[in-house]
Amino acid sequence: MLDREPYADLPDLPSFTLTSEDLTDGGPLHPDQCSGIMGAGGRDVSPQLSWSGAPEGTKSYVVTMFDPDAPTPSGFWHWCLSNIPADVTSLERGAASNPPAGAVKHRNDGGTDEYIGAAPPPGHGPHRYVVCVTAVGEETIEVDESASPAAVNFQLFSHGIARACLTGVHER
């Protein structure tokens, strides 16, 4: 496993509460959140998420899932939704396929705009899957569906006002 934190270079932001019926921080991923598309025996179902306590001034949210331990110099983006309206404070299981009105789905590193589950290479050791909800101080960030998750996160450098994360672990 690589020894790098996925958000170490971003400015410190206040936190808020993020919970999930499907993820336990530091715990193993459920098979639903693992990949079938990439042959890991899963179902590629995005996890249920709920959040509360975002700061005053929150006008939208961005949700991402990132594997900093993928065997690439840039990790692997599994999921990215931007411009989620501020009155949305939860996503149902599978919401990646049917996001809230106004939200923008972005292409993951597997080439789809859906959620792609965990699929670390066999024998590569445990990988961390960091799911973050970032509170944004703008109703929309200037990205469209063609923007990569990295480009979305670049926008969060200037517009993110708080961040809450849960990290699941998976290995094959």
C-alpha positions as a Markdown table, in Angstrom:
| # | Residue | x | y | z |
|---|---|---|---|---|
| 1 | Met | 0.0 | 0.0 | 0.0 |
| 2 | Leu | 1.3 | 3.5 | -0.8 |
| 3 | Asp | 1.9 | 5.8 | 2.1 |
| 4 | Arg | 0.1 | 8.9 | 0.9 |
| 5 | Glu | -3.1 | 10.6 | 2.1 |
| 6 | Pro | -5.6 | 11.4 | -0.6 |
| 7 | Tyr | -6.3 | 14.9 | 0.6 |
| 8 | Ala | -3.0 | 15.8 | 2.3 |
| 9 | Asp | -2.2 | 18.7 | -0.1 |
| 10 | Leu | -5.6 | 20.4 | 0.2 |
| 11 | Pro | -6.2 | 23.2 | 2.7 |
| 12 | Asp | -7.6 | 22.1 | 6.1 |
| 13 | Leu | -11.4 | 22.5 | 6.1 |
| 14 | Pro | -13.9 | 22.2 | 8.9 |
| 15 | Ser | -15.7 | 18.9 | 9.1 |
| 16 | Phe | -19.3 | 17.9 | 9.5 |
| 17 | Thr | -21.0 | 14.5 | 10.1 |
| 18 | Leu | -21.1 | 11.8 | 7.4 |
| 19 | Thr | -22.8 | 8.5 | 8.1 |
| 20 | Ser | -23.7 | 5.5 | 5.9 |
| 21 | Glu | -25.8 | 2.3 | 6.2 |
| 22 | Asp | -23.2 | 0.7 | 3.9 |
| 23 | Leu | -19.8 | 2.0 | 5.1 |
| 24 | Thr | -18.1 | 1.9 | 8.4 |
| 25 | Asp | -15.1 | 4.2 | 8.7 |
| 26 | Gly | -12.0 | 1.9 | 8.5 |
| 27 | Gly | -14.1 | -1.2 | 7.9 |
| 28 | Pro | -14.3 | -3.5 | 5.0 |
| 29 | Leu | -16.5 | -2.7 | 2.0 |
| 30 | His | -19.7 | -4.6 | 1.4 |
| 31 | Pro | -19.7 | -6.7 | -1.8 |
| 32 | Asp | -22.3 | -4.3 | -3.2 |
| 33 | Gln | -19.7 | -1.5 | -3.2 |
| 34 | Cys | -17.2 | -3.7 | -5.0 |
| 35 | Ser | -17.0 | -4.0 | -8.8 |
| 36 | Gly | -18.6 | -6.5 | -11.1 |
| 37 | Ile | -17.7 | -4.5 | -14.1 |
| 38 | Met | -14.0 | -4.9 | -13.3 |
| 39 | Gly | -14.3 | -8.5 | -12.3 |
| 40 | Ala | -14.1 | -8.2 | -8.5 |
| 41 | Gly | -17.3 | -10.1 | -7.8 |
| 42 | Gly | -19.3 | -7.1 | -6.7 |
| 43 | Arg | -22.4 | -5.2 | -7.9 |
| 44 | Asp | -21.1 | -1.6 | -8.5 |
| 45 | Val | -23.8 | -0.1 | -6.2 |
| 46 | Ser | -23.0 | 3.3 | -4.7 |
| 47 | Pro | -23.3 | 3.4 | -0.9 |
| 48 | Gln | -26.1 | 5.1 | 1.0 |
| 49 | Leu | -24.8 | 8.4 | 2.5 |
| 50 | Ser | -26.3 | 10.9 | 5.0 |
| 51 | Trp | -24.7 | 14.1 | 6.2 |
| 52 | Ser | -25.5 | 16.8 | 8.7 |
| 53 | Gly | -23.9 | 19.8 | 10.3 |
| 54 | Ala | -22.5 | 21.5 | 7.2 |
| 55 | Pro | -21.6 | 25.1 | 7.9 |
| 56 | Glu | -23.7 | 28.1 | 7.2 |
| 57 | Gly | -23.0 | 29.3 | 3.6 |
| 58 | Thr | -23.2 | 25.8 | 2.1 |
| 59 | Lys | -24.9 | 26.2 | -1.2 |
| 60 | Ser | -24.2 | 22.8 | -2.8 |
| 61 | Tyr | -22.3 | 19.5 | -2.3 |
| 62 | Val | -19.8 | 17.3 | -4.2 |
| 63 | Val | -19.6 | 13.6 | -3.5 |
| 64 | Thr | -16.5 | 11.6 | -4.5 |
| 65 | Met | -14.9 | 8.2 | -4.0 |
| 66 | Phe | -11.2 | 7.8 | -4.5 |
| 67 | Asp | -8.7 | 5.0 | -4.1 |
| 68 | Pro | -5.3 | 6.6 | -3.2 |
| 69 | Asp | -3.7 | 3.1 | -3.2 |
| 70 | Ala | -4.4 | 2.2 | -6.9 |
| 71 | Pro | -1.2 | 1.3 | -8.8 |
| 72 | Thr | -1.1 | 4.6 | -10.7 |
| 73 | Pro | 0.6 | 7.9 | -9.9 |
| 74 | Ser | -2.8 | 9.5 | -9.6 |
| 75 | Gly | -4.8 | 7.0 | -7.7 |
| 76 | Phe | -8.2 | 6.0 | -9.1 |
| 77 | Trp | -11.5 | 8.0 | -9.1 |
| 78 | His | -14.5 | 5.7 | -8.6 |
| 79 | Trp | -17.3 | 8.2 | -8.4 |
| 80 | Cys | -18.0 | 11.9 | -8.6 |
| 81 | Leu | -21.2 | 13.9 | -8.4 |
| 82 | Ser | -21.1 | 17.7 | -8.3 |
| 83 | Asn | -23.6 | 20.5 | -7.9 |
| 84 | Ile | -25.8 | 18.5 | -5.5 |
| 85 | Pro | -28.4 | 21.1 | -4.2 |
| 86 | Ala | -27.8 | 22.3 | -0.6 |
| 87 | Asp | -31.2 | 20.9 | 0.5 |
| 88 | Val | -30.1 | 17.4 | -0.3 |
| 89 | Thr | -28.5 | 15.8 | 2.8 |
| 90 | Ser | -28.6 | 12.1 | 1.8 |
| 91 | Leu | -28.2 | 9.8 | -1.1 |
| 92 | Glu | -29.9 | 6.5 | -1.2 |
| 93 | Arg | -28.0 | 3.3 | -2.1 |
| 94 | Gly | -27.6 | 3.2 | -5.9 |
| 95 | Ala | -28.1 | 7.0 | -6.2 |
| 96 | Ala | -25.1 | 7.2 | -8.6 |
| 97 | Ser | -27.5 | 5.9 | -11.3 |
| 98 | Asn | -30.3 | 8.3 | -10.4 |
| 99 | Pro | -28.7 | 11.4 | -8.8 |
| 100 | Pro | -30.8 | 14.3 | -7.3 |
| 101 | Ala | -32.1 | 16.8 | -9.8 |
| 102 | Gly | -29.5 | 19.4 | -10.7 |
| 103 | Ala | -26.5 | 17.1 | -9.8 |
| 104 | Val | -23.9 | 16.5 | -12.4 |
| 105 | Lys | -22.4 | 13.0 | -12.9 |
| 106 | His | -18.7 | 12.9 | -13.9 |
| 107 | Arg | -16.7 | 10.2 | -15.7 |
| 108 | Asn | -14.8 | 8.0 | -13.3 |
| 109 | Asp | -11.4 | 6.5 | -14.1 |
| 110 | Gly | -13.1 | 3.3 | -15.4 |
| 111 | Gly | -14.7 | 5.4 | -18.3 |
| 112 | Thr | -18.3 | 5.6 | -17.1 |
| 113 | Asp | -20.3 | 8.3 | -15.4 |
| 114 | Glu | -21.7 | 5.7 | -12.9 |
| 115 | Tyr | -20.3 | 4.4 | -9.6 |
| 116 | Ile | -17.6 | 1.8 | -10.2 |
| 117 | Gly | -16.9 | -0.3 | -7.2 |
| 118 | Ala | -13.7 | -1.4 | -5.5 |
| 119 | Ala | -11.4 | -3.7 | -7.6 |
| 120 | Pro | -7.9 | -3.7 | -6.4 |
| 121 | Pro | -5.5 | -5.9 | -8.2 |
| 122 | Pro | -5.4 | -9.4 | -6.7 |
| 123 | Gly | -2.5 | -9.7 | -4.2 |
| 124 | His | -1.9 | -5.9 | -4.2 |
| 125 | Gly | -2.9 | -5.7 | -0.5 |
| 126 | Pro | -5.6 | -3.6 | 1.1 |
| 127 | His | -6.8 | -0.4 | -0.7 |
| 128 | Arg | -8.5 | 2.5 | 1.0 |
| 129 | Tyr | -11.7 | 3.9 | -0.6 |
| 130 | Val | -12.2 | 7.4 | 0.6 |
| 131 | Val | -15.8 | 8.7 | 0.2 |
| 132 | Cys | -16.1 | 12.4 | 0.7 |
| 133 | Val | -18.9 | 14.9 | 0.8 |
| 134 | Thr | -17.6 | 18.4 | 0.4 |
| 135 | Ala | -19.8 | 21.4 | 1.2 |
| 136 | Val | -19.4 | 24.1 | -1.4 |
| 137 | Gly | -19.9 | 27.8 | -1.0 |
| 138 | Glu | -21.4 | 28.2 | -4.6 |
| 139 | Glu | -24.7 | 26.8 | -5.9 |
| 140 | Thr | -22.8 | 25.4 | -8.9 |
| 141 | Ile | -19.2 | 25.0 | -9.7 |
| 142 | Glu | -18.1 | 25.7 | -13.2 |
| 143 | Val | -17.8 | 22.2 | -14.5 |
| 144 | Asp | -19.9 | 20.1 | -16.8 |
| 145 | Glu | -20.2 | 16.3 | -17.2 |
| 146 | Ser | -17.0 | 16.2 | -19.3 |
| 147 | Ala | -14.9 | 17.4 | -16.4 |
| 148 | Ser | -12.8 | 14.8 | -14.7 |
| 149 | Pro | -13.0 | 14.2 | -10.9 |
| 150 | Ala | -9.6 | 15.8 | -10.6 |
| 151 | Ala | -10.9 | 18.9 | -12.4 |
| 152 | Val | -13.9 | 19.0 | -10.0 |
| 153 | Asn | -11.6 | 18.7 | -7.0 |
| 154 | Phe | -9.5 | 21.5 | -8.4 |
| 155 | Gln | -12.6 | 23.7 | -8.2 |
| 156 | Leu | -13.1 | 22.5 | -4.6 |
| 157 | Phe | -9.7 | 24.0 | -3.7 |
| 158 | Ser | -11.3 | 27.4 | -4.1 |
| 159 | His | -14.9 | 26.7 | -3.3 |
| 160 | Gly | -15.0 | 23.9 | -0.8 |
| 161 | Ile | -15.9 | 25.2 | 2.7 |
| 162 | Ala | -16.1 | 21.9 | 4.7 |
| 163 | Arg | -15.5 | 18.2 | 4.1 |
| 164 | Ala | -16.6 | 14.9 | 5.7 |
| 165 | Cys | -15.1 | 11.6 | 4.7 |
| 166 | Leu | -15.5 | 7.9 | 5.4 |
| 167 | Thr | -12.9 | 5.3 | 4.4 |
| 168 | Gly | -13.7 | 1.7 | 3.5 |
| 169 | Val | -11.1 | -0.9 | 2.9 |
| 170 | His | -11.0 | -3.8 | 0.4 |
| 171 | Glu | -8.4 | -6.3 | -0.9 |
| 172 | Arg | -8.4 | -9.4 | -3.1 |
